[in-house]
Amino acid sequence: MKKTLKTTFKFGFVILALTFFVTSCSSDDTSIFDTPIDNGEDGDDDEEVEVATIVFNEADPSGDIASASASGEVGTTVPGRVIFTSDATTQRRLYITQNISGQGDMPFNDFALDSDDLDKALKADGSIDLDGATKKEIDFTFELPVPDIDNGQIVYTFWTTKGKGDFRDVTKRLALGAGTITVTVGTGTNPAAEVRSYTDIQLFAPAADGTTESFFSLLNEEVYRINEGPEFRAFWDFGYYFGASGVSNGQESSFASTATFDESFGFEVEGLKPDAEEDDAANETLNEMYFSTSTFVAAEFDALSLSGELDIIVKSTNQKITNLQVGDVIEFVDNYGKKGIIKITEIEAGFNNNDFIRFDVKIQP
């Protein structure tokens, strides 16, 4: 039985159309994927189009296809088919990333849904919830958008997980995959990779109940309240606090990795760590991040533009850095091996929840 689901993606400022086609033999009649295929008014099948297809079969991997390719024109879409069949493993979520011109994998998940029923297909972190009809076998055909680039490649990566995964780590609770569909535009040659630049980021001194925006994600340039829930923990890279544990005067503006935040701050913050009732809480991990004082000065920070310029950064052993001052430039290596620098631009010193630090970031894609 073949089924289809229509919805819409919005990536950045571009509104993108997406159609899922799902093959399943489930008897779950309440599946949100139970929409018949429209083959036209006369009932004839649409003209057959060659489709880039990736295949993973847990029981018989001999026929697996881990990568596929297609050519595309800017402003159009390219069909890409994903067939994942599990045996002993239950597939619970599907994760998708998009990498445009070698500028880094980004979540392909900014949905604009036109039906309340379709919300059931999405998890809060942007992954696709595989309901009862699709946990063992999925067959999706996506219309993959081709963004506005002159030459280069758009790489879409797909994988399923046994639970809550991580857009930056395909191995976390991996079920099947990862597979890639590469869409080539023009010559297919990517330009030199540039750094991602984030400006005017503001974090506030933490509240014990986790209600302040004290954590930052290098993935999507978002700041997070600590109590926003377990779906977003994989997004958090580091947090801000004022007053370092074990320092006599306690007057330092500080950053600490998410993994060491409670220990570094000296106080437990509600919502940072999983509670026993969460799924797979015992195996939950928090992001590590390593800081050091940089040899870059502020003017060099401003001038830096290419990813390769950050290759000289060496990973430290310090997951916190204290006594931050306006004008400081800090080097870091994140949980996923990406290197970057931070420039402190403003500090409103204090322990109160409206006290803050402001900074800019440049990181490898």
Short mmCIF file of C-alpha atoms in Angstrom, two decimals:
data_model
loop_
_atom_site.label_atom_id
_atom_site.label_comp_id
_atom_site.label_asym_id
_atom_site.label_seq_id
_atom_site.Cartn_x
_atom_site.Cartn_y
_atom_site.Cartn_z
CA MET A 1 0.00 0.00 0.00
CA LYS A 2 1.50 3.32 -1.01
CA LYS A 3 0.76 6.51 0.83
CA THR A 4 1.61 10.18 0.58
CA LEU A 5 1.85 13.17 2.88
CA LYS A 6 2.06 16.75 1.68
CA THR A 7 3.55 19.53 3.74
CA THR A 8 5.85 22.54 3.36
CA PHE A 9 9.44 23.20 4.41
CA LYS A 10 10.81 26.68 5.07
CA PHE A 11 14.62 26.81 5.05
CA GLY A 12 15.93 30.22 6.07
CA PHE A 13 13.83 32.75 4.29
CA VAL A 14 12.90 30.47 1.43
CA ILE A 15 9.59 28.62 1.56
CA LEU A 16 10.11 25.14 0.19
CA ALA A 17 7.61 22.49 -0.87
CA LEU A 18 8.01 18.96 0.43
CA THR A 19 6.06 15.80 -0.29
CA PHE A 20 6.54 12.53 1.59
CA PHE A 21 5.56 9.25 -0.08
CA VAL A 22 5.43 6.44 2.42
CA THR A 23 5.20 2.74 1.71
CA SER A 24 3.90 0.61 4.56
CA CYS A 25 1.96 -2.57 5.24
CA SER A 26 0.82 -1.53 8.68
CA SER A 27 -2.75 -2.01 9.79
CA ASP A 28 -2.64 1.25 11.75
CA ASP A 29 -5.57 3.05 10.13
CA THR A 30 -4.98 6.19 12.18
CA SER A 31 -1.61 6.89 10.57
CA ILE A 32 -1.16 10.46 9.41
CA PHE A 33 0.47 9.05 6.30
CA ASP A 34 -2.82 7.47 5.10
CA THR A 35 -3.48 9.89 2.24
CA PRO A 36 -4.10 8.25 -1.17
CA ILE A 37 -1.86 9.16 -4.06
CA ASP A 38 -3.35 11.45 -6.68
CA ASN A 39 -2.47 10.08 -10.12
CA GLY A 40 -4.41 12.69 -12.02
CA GLU A 41 -8.01 13.06 -13.06
CA ASP A 42 -7.89 10.19 -15.51
CA GLY A 43 -6.29 7.85 -12.98
CA ASP A 44 -3.16 7.33 -15.09
CA ASP A 45 0.16 7.18 -13.30
CA ASP A 46 2.37 10.24 -13.56
CA GLU A 47 5.22 10.05 -16.04
CA GLU A 48 8.02 8.00 -14.50
CA VAL A 49 10.97 10.11 -13.38
CA GLU A 50 14.42 8.75 -12.53
CA VAL A 51 14.81 9.19 -8.80
CA ALA A 52 18.02 9.30 -6.77
CA THR A 53 17.48 6.54 -4.19
CA ILE A 54 19.25 5.42 -1.03
CA VAL A 55 18.47 2.03 0.52
CA PHE A 56 19.24 0.47 3.90
CA ASN A 57 18.00 -3.01 4.85
CA GLU A 58 18.97 -4.20 8.32
CA ALA A 59 18.22 -7.88 7.61
CA ASP A 60 20.02 -7.97 4.26
CA PRO A 61 22.52 -5.13 3.78
CA SER A 62 23.95 -6.64 0.58
CA GLY A 63 21.77 -4.35 -1.50
CA ASP A 64 22.31 -1.19 0.52
CA ILE A 65 22.84 2.05 -1.40
CA ALA A 66 24.42 4.64 0.90
CA SER A 67 24.69 7.47 -1.62
CA ALA A 68 22.95 8.69 -4.73
CA SER A 69 23.22 11.75 -6.95
CA ALA A 70 21.21 13.94 -9.26
CA SER A 71 21.56 17.15 -11.26
CA GLY A 72 19.42 20.15 -10.45
CA GLU A 73 18.49 23.60 -11.65
CA VAL A 74 18.19 26.55 -9.30
CA GLY A 75 14.61 27.21 -8.26
CA THR A 76 13.42 23.68 -8.96
CA THR A 77 13.20 20.51 -6.91
CA VAL A 78 14.79 17.10 -7.40
CA PRO A 79 13.07 13.87 -6.29
CA GLY A 80 15.01 11.81 -3.79
CA ARG A 81 13.80 8.46 -2.44
CA VAL A 82 14.67 7.00 0.98
CA ILE A 83 13.96 3.29 1.68
CA PHE A 84 14.85 2.11 5.20
CA THR A 85 13.78 -1.38 6.30
CA SER A 86 14.57 -2.53 9.82
CA ASP A 87 14.43 -6.00 11.34
CA ALA A 88 15.27 -6.15 15.05
CA THR A 89 15.53 -2.37 15.40
CA THR A 90 12.56 -0.05 15.82
CA GLN A 91 12.92 3.20 13.87
CA ARG A 92 11.37 6.04 15.85
CA ARG A 93 12.62 9.23 14.18
CA LEU A 94 13.94 10.40 10.84
CA TYR A 95 16.61 13.13 10.78
CA ILE A 96 17.50 15.18 7.69
CA THR A 97 20.27 17.72 7.14
CA GLN A 98 21.09 19.96 4.19
CA ASN A 99 24.60 21.14 3.28
CA ILE A 100 24.71 23.89 0.66
CA SER A 101 28.00 24.38 -1.20
CA GLY A 102 30.06 22.77 1.54
CA GLN A 103 29.01 25.39 4.08
CA GLY A 104 28.04 22.83 6.72
CA ASP A 105 25.19 20.48 7.60
CA MET A 106 22.11 22.26 8.87
CA PRO A 107 18.83 20.76 10.08
CA PHE A 108 16.36 20.47 7.25
CA ASN A 109 13.37 20.81 9.48
CA ASP A 110 11.76 24.24 9.52
CA PHE A 111 8.26 23.05 8.73
CA ALA A 112 5.27 25.25 7.94
CA LEU A 113 2.38 22.84 8.29
CA ASP A 114 -1.14 23.64 7.16
CA SER A 115 -2.95 21.04 9.27
CA ASP A 116 -3.07 20.37 12.99
CA ASP A 117 -3.06 16.65 12.22
CA LEU A 118 0.30 16.96 10.49
CA ASP A 119 1.88 18.30 13.68
CA LYS A 120 1.86 14.71 14.87
CA ALA A 121 4.61 14.02 12.31
CA LEU A 122 7.08 16.35 14.00
CA LYS A 123 9.12 16.21 17.17
CA ALA A 124 10.06 19.43 18.92
CA ASP A 125 13.68 19.16 17.79
CA GLY A 126 12.60 19.09 14.13
CA SER A 127 12.96 15.37 13.47
CA ILE A 128 10.11 13.42 11.85
CA ASP A 129 8.19 11.14 14.16
CA LEU A 130 7.79 7.70 12.61
CA ASP A 131 4.41 6.52 13.83
CA GLY A 132 3.11 2.98 14.14
CA ALA A 133 2.73 2.56 10.40
CA THR A 134 6.39 3.27 9.62
CA LYS A 135 8.60 2.08 12.48
CA LYS A 136 9.86 -0.97 10.60
CA GLU A 137 9.69 0.12 6.97
CA ILE A 138 9.73 3.58 5.44
CA ASP A 139 9.67 4.53 1.78
CA PHE A 140 9.68 8.32 1.39
CA THR A 141 10.16 10.28 -1.81
CA PHE A 142 11.09 13.90 -1.09
CA GLU A 143 11.04 16.83 -3.48
CA LEU A 144 14.48 18.23 -2.58
CA PRO A 145 14.81 21.98 -3.23
CA VAL A 146 17.72 23.42 -5.20
CA PRO A 147 18.77 26.75 -3.60
CA ASP A 148 20.09 29.72 -5.52
CA ILE A 149 23.78 28.93 -6.13
CA ASP A 150 25.88 29.30 -9.30
CA ASN A 151 27.96 26.15 -8.91
CA GLY A 152 28.32 23.54 -6.21
CA GLN A 153 26.61 20.68 -4.47
CA ILE A 154 23.67 20.39 -2.11
CA VAL A 155 24.06 17.30 0.07
CA TYR A 156 21.03 15.90 1.89
CA THR A 157 21.74 13.38 4.65
CA PHE A 158 19.10 11.00 6.03
CA TRP A 159 19.16 8.63 9.01
CA THR A 160 16.74 7.08 11.47
CA THR A 161 17.17 6.73 15.22
CA LYS A 162 15.89 4.53 18.03
CA GLY A 163 15.04 7.60 20.11
CA LYS A 164 16.01 11.26 20.40
CA GLY A 165 19.00 11.85 18.15
CA ASP A 166 21.31 14.74 17.34
CA PHE A 167 21.51 16.68 14.07
CA ARG A 168 25.28 17.00 14.54
CA ASP A 169 25.96 13.37 15.48
CA VAL A 170 24.47 10.66 13.28
CA THR A 171 25.75 7.95 15.64
CA LYS A 172 23.55 9.00 18.55
CA ARG A 173 20.86 6.29 18.98
CA LEU A 174 21.35 5.41 15.30
CA ALA A 175 18.90 2.94 13.79
CA LEU A 176 19.63 2.96 10.03
CA GLY A 177 21.73 5.15 7.74
CA ALA A 178 23.23 7.60 7.28
CA GLY A 179 22.75 7.97 3.55
CA THR A 180 23.26 10.96 1.28
CA ILE A 181 21.64 12.35 -1.84
CA THR A 182 23.87 14.88 -3.60
CA VAL A 183 22.37 17.40 -6.00
CA THR A 184 24.88 19.02 -8.37
CA VAL A 185 24.43 22.52 -9.76
CA GLY A 186 26.55 23.81 -12.64
CA THR A 187 30.14 22.56 -12.40
CA GLY A 188 29.50 21.07 -8.96
CA THR A 189 32.57 22.83 -7.55
CA ASN A 190 31.99 24.30 -4.10
CA PRO A 191 33.54 27.68 -3.21
CA ALA A 192 36.04 27.95 -0.36
CA ALA A 193 34.22 27.34 2.91
CA GLU A 194 33.52 30.49 4.90
CA VAL A 195 33.06 30.75 8.64
CA ARG A 196 29.60 31.07 10.08
CA SER A 197 29.28 34.43 11.79
CA TYR A 198 26.88 35.10 14.66
CA THR A 199 26.63 38.64 16.04
CA ASP A 200 25.13 40.33 19.06
CA ILE A 201 24.39 37.15 21.02
CA GLN A 202 23.11 37.87 24.53
CA LEU A 203 23.03 35.43 27.44
CA PHE A 204 21.68 36.16 30.90
CA ALA A 205 22.89 35.13 34.33
CA PRO A 206 21.13 31.86 35.15
CA ALA A 207 18.13 31.45 37.40
CA ALA A 208 17.95 28.34 39.58
CA ASP A 209 14.60 27.38 38.03
CA GLY A 210 16.05 27.42 34.50
CA THR A 211 13.83 30.24 33.20
CA THR A 212 16.60 32.48 31.84
CA GLU A 213 18.13 32.41 28.36
CA SER A 214 21.53 31.29 29.53
CA PHE A 215 22.59 28.75 26.88
CA PHE A 216 23.69 29.12 23.27
CA SER A 217 23.63 26.76 20.29
CA LEU A 218 26.40 26.99 17.71
CA LEU A 219 24.21 24.93 15.38
CA ASN A 220 21.43 27.40 14.78
CA GLU A 221 22.44 30.70 16.47
CA GLU A 222 19.65 30.34 19.02
CA VAL A 223 19.71 31.13 22.73
CA TYR A 224 17.81 28.76 25.02
CA ARG A 225 16.13 28.75 28.37
CA ILE A 226 17.50 25.84 30.35
CA ASN A 227 14.02 24.54 31.15
CA GLU A 228 12.90 24.30 27.50
CA GLY A 229 13.00 20.55 27.75
CA PRO A 230 14.90 17.43 26.74
CA GLU A 231 14.22 17.80 23.02
CA PHE A 232 16.70 20.67 22.83
CA ARG A 233 19.57 19.46 25.01
CA ALA A 234 21.61 18.34 22.00
CA PHE A 235 21.43 21.92 20.70
CA TRP A 236 23.04 23.52 23.78
CA ASP A 237 26.82 24.02 23.52
CA PHE A 238 27.73 26.34 26.39
CA GLY A 239 26.20 28.55 29.01
CA TYR A 240 26.91 31.80 30.86
CA TYR A 241 27.11 32.39 34.58
CA PHE A 242 28.47 35.12 36.86
CA GLY A 243 30.60 34.09 39.79
CA ALA A 244 32.92 31.12 39.48
CA SER A 245 32.69 28.23 41.92
CA GLY A 246 35.73 28.07 44.19
CA VAL A 247 36.94 31.63 43.46
CA SER A 248 37.12 33.86 46.50
CA ASN A 249 35.67 37.08 45.13
CA GLY A 250 33.09 35.39 42.90
CA GLN A 251 32.97 38.32 40.47
CA GLU A 252 33.86 36.60 37.22
CA SER A 253 31.81 36.50 34.04
CA SER A 254 32.24 32.94 32.80
CA PHE A 255 31.39 30.44 30.08
CA ALA A 256 31.15 26.69 30.69
CA SER A 257 30.29 23.76 28.46
CA THR A 258 26.82 22.29 28.94
CA ALA A 259 28.39 19.07 30.25
CA THR A 260 30.22 20.86 33.08
CA PHE A 261 27.87 23.79 33.71
CA ASP A 262 26.42 22.72 37.07
CA GLU A 263 29.86 21.78 38.39
CA SER A 264 31.46 25.00 37.11
CA PHE A 265 28.66 27.27 38.33
CA GLY A 266 28.54 25.52 41.69
CA PHE A 267 24.75 25.26 41.70
CA GLU A 268 22.37 22.83 40.02
CA VAL A 269 20.06 24.46 37.50
CA GLU A 270 16.66 22.86 37.01
CA GLY A 271 16.14 21.20 33.64
CA LEU A 272 19.78 20.95 32.63
CA LYS A 273 20.11 17.24 33.33
CA PRO A 274 17.55 14.54 32.52
CA ASP A 275 15.29 13.18 35.21
CA ALA A 276 14.65 9.48 35.67
CA GLU A 277 11.27 9.61 33.90
CA GLU A 278 12.70 10.72 30.56
CA ASP A 279 13.23 8.14 27.82
CA ASP A 280 16.71 6.63 27.94
CA ALA A 281 17.73 9.12 30.64
CA ALA A 282 20.63 6.96 31.79
CA ASN A 283 22.30 7.34 28.38
CA GLU A 284 21.67 11.06 27.93
CA THR A 285 24.79 13.07 27.07
CA LEU A 286 25.47 16.81 27.24
CA ASN A 287 27.77 18.69 24.88
CA GLU A 288 31.37 19.28 25.84
CA MET A 289 33.26 22.37 24.70
CA TYR A 290 36.86 23.47 25.28
CA PHE A 291 37.98 27.08 25.75
CA SER A 292 41.28 28.97 25.77
CA THR A 293 42.46 32.57 25.53
CA SER A 294 43.12 33.38 21.89
CA THR A 295 46.17 34.77 20.15
CA PHE A 296 43.74 36.61 17.87
CA VAL A 297 43.02 40.24 18.74
CA ALA A 298 39.69 41.97 18.14
CA ALA A 299 40.73 43.42 14.77
CA GLU A 300 41.83 39.98 13.55
CA PHE A 301 38.52 38.54 14.70
CA ASP A 302 36.68 41.12 12.61
CA ALA A 303 38.78 40.40 9.51
CA LEU A 304 38.57 36.61 9.65
CA SER A 305 36.33 35.11 6.96
CA LEU A 306 37.52 31.66 5.82
CA SER A 307 37.09 28.39 7.71
CA GLY A 308 40.71 27.38 7.11
CA GLU A 309 41.95 30.38 9.08
CA LEU A 310 40.72 28.67 12.24
CA ASP A 311 42.64 25.45 11.66
CA ILE A 312 45.50 26.69 13.86
CA ILE A 313 43.32 26.46 16.98
CA VAL A 314 44.41 23.70 19.34
CA LYS A 315 41.89 21.97 21.60
CA SER A 316 42.49 22.76 25.28
CA THR A 317 41.48 20.68 28.30
CA ASN A 318 39.39 23.45 29.88
CA GLN A 319 35.60 23.26 29.67
CA LYS A 320 35.15 26.63 31.35
CA ILE A 321 36.75 30.04 31.07
CA THR A 322 36.37 32.77 33.69
CA ASN A 323 37.12 36.45 34.31
CA LEU A 324 35.87 37.46 30.87
CA GLN A 325 36.30 41.10 29.90
CA VAL A 326 34.98 43.27 27.08
CA GLY A 327 37.35 42.99 24.12
CA ASP A 328 38.54 39.48 24.99
CA VAL A 329 38.85 36.98 22.15
CA ILE A 330 38.37 33.32 23.13
CA GLU A 331 39.17 30.21 21.12
CA PHE A 332 37.10 27.04 21.37
CA VAL A 333 36.65 23.56 19.98
CA ASP A 334 33.11 22.23 20.26
CA ASN A 335 31.75 18.76 20.95
CA TYR A 336 31.83 17.93 17.23
CA GLY A 337 35.38 19.10 16.50
CA LYS A 338 34.46 22.46 14.98
CA LYS A 339 36.84 25.31 15.79
CA GLY A 340 35.85 28.90 16.43
CA ILE A 341 36.44 32.18 18.21
CA ILE A 342 34.31 34.43 20.42
CA LYS A 343 34.69 38.19 20.91
CA ILE A 344 33.18 39.71 24.06
CA THR A 345 31.42 42.99 23.23
CA GLU A 346 29.46 43.92 26.38
CA ILE A 347 29.02 42.78 29.97
CA GLU A 348 26.37 43.87 32.45
CA ALA A 349 28.04 42.36 35.49
CA GLY A 350 25.99 40.76 38.23
CA PHE A 351 24.08 37.76 39.52
CA ASN A 352 20.62 39.12 38.76
CA ASN A 353 18.62 37.49 36.00
CA ASN A 354 18.65 40.68 33.90
CA ASP A 355 22.47 40.87 34.04
CA PHE A 356 24.08 39.61 30.86
CA ILE A 357 27.01 39.13 28.52
CA ARG A 358 27.00 40.00 24.82
CA PHE A 359 29.35 38.54 22.20
CA ASP A 360 30.04 37.66 18.57
CA VAL A 361 31.03 34.21 17.23
CA LYS A 362 32.83 32.86 14.18
CA ILE A 363 32.89 29.07 13.72
CA GLN A 364 33.82 26.55 11.08
CA PRO A 365 30.82 25.24 9.13
#
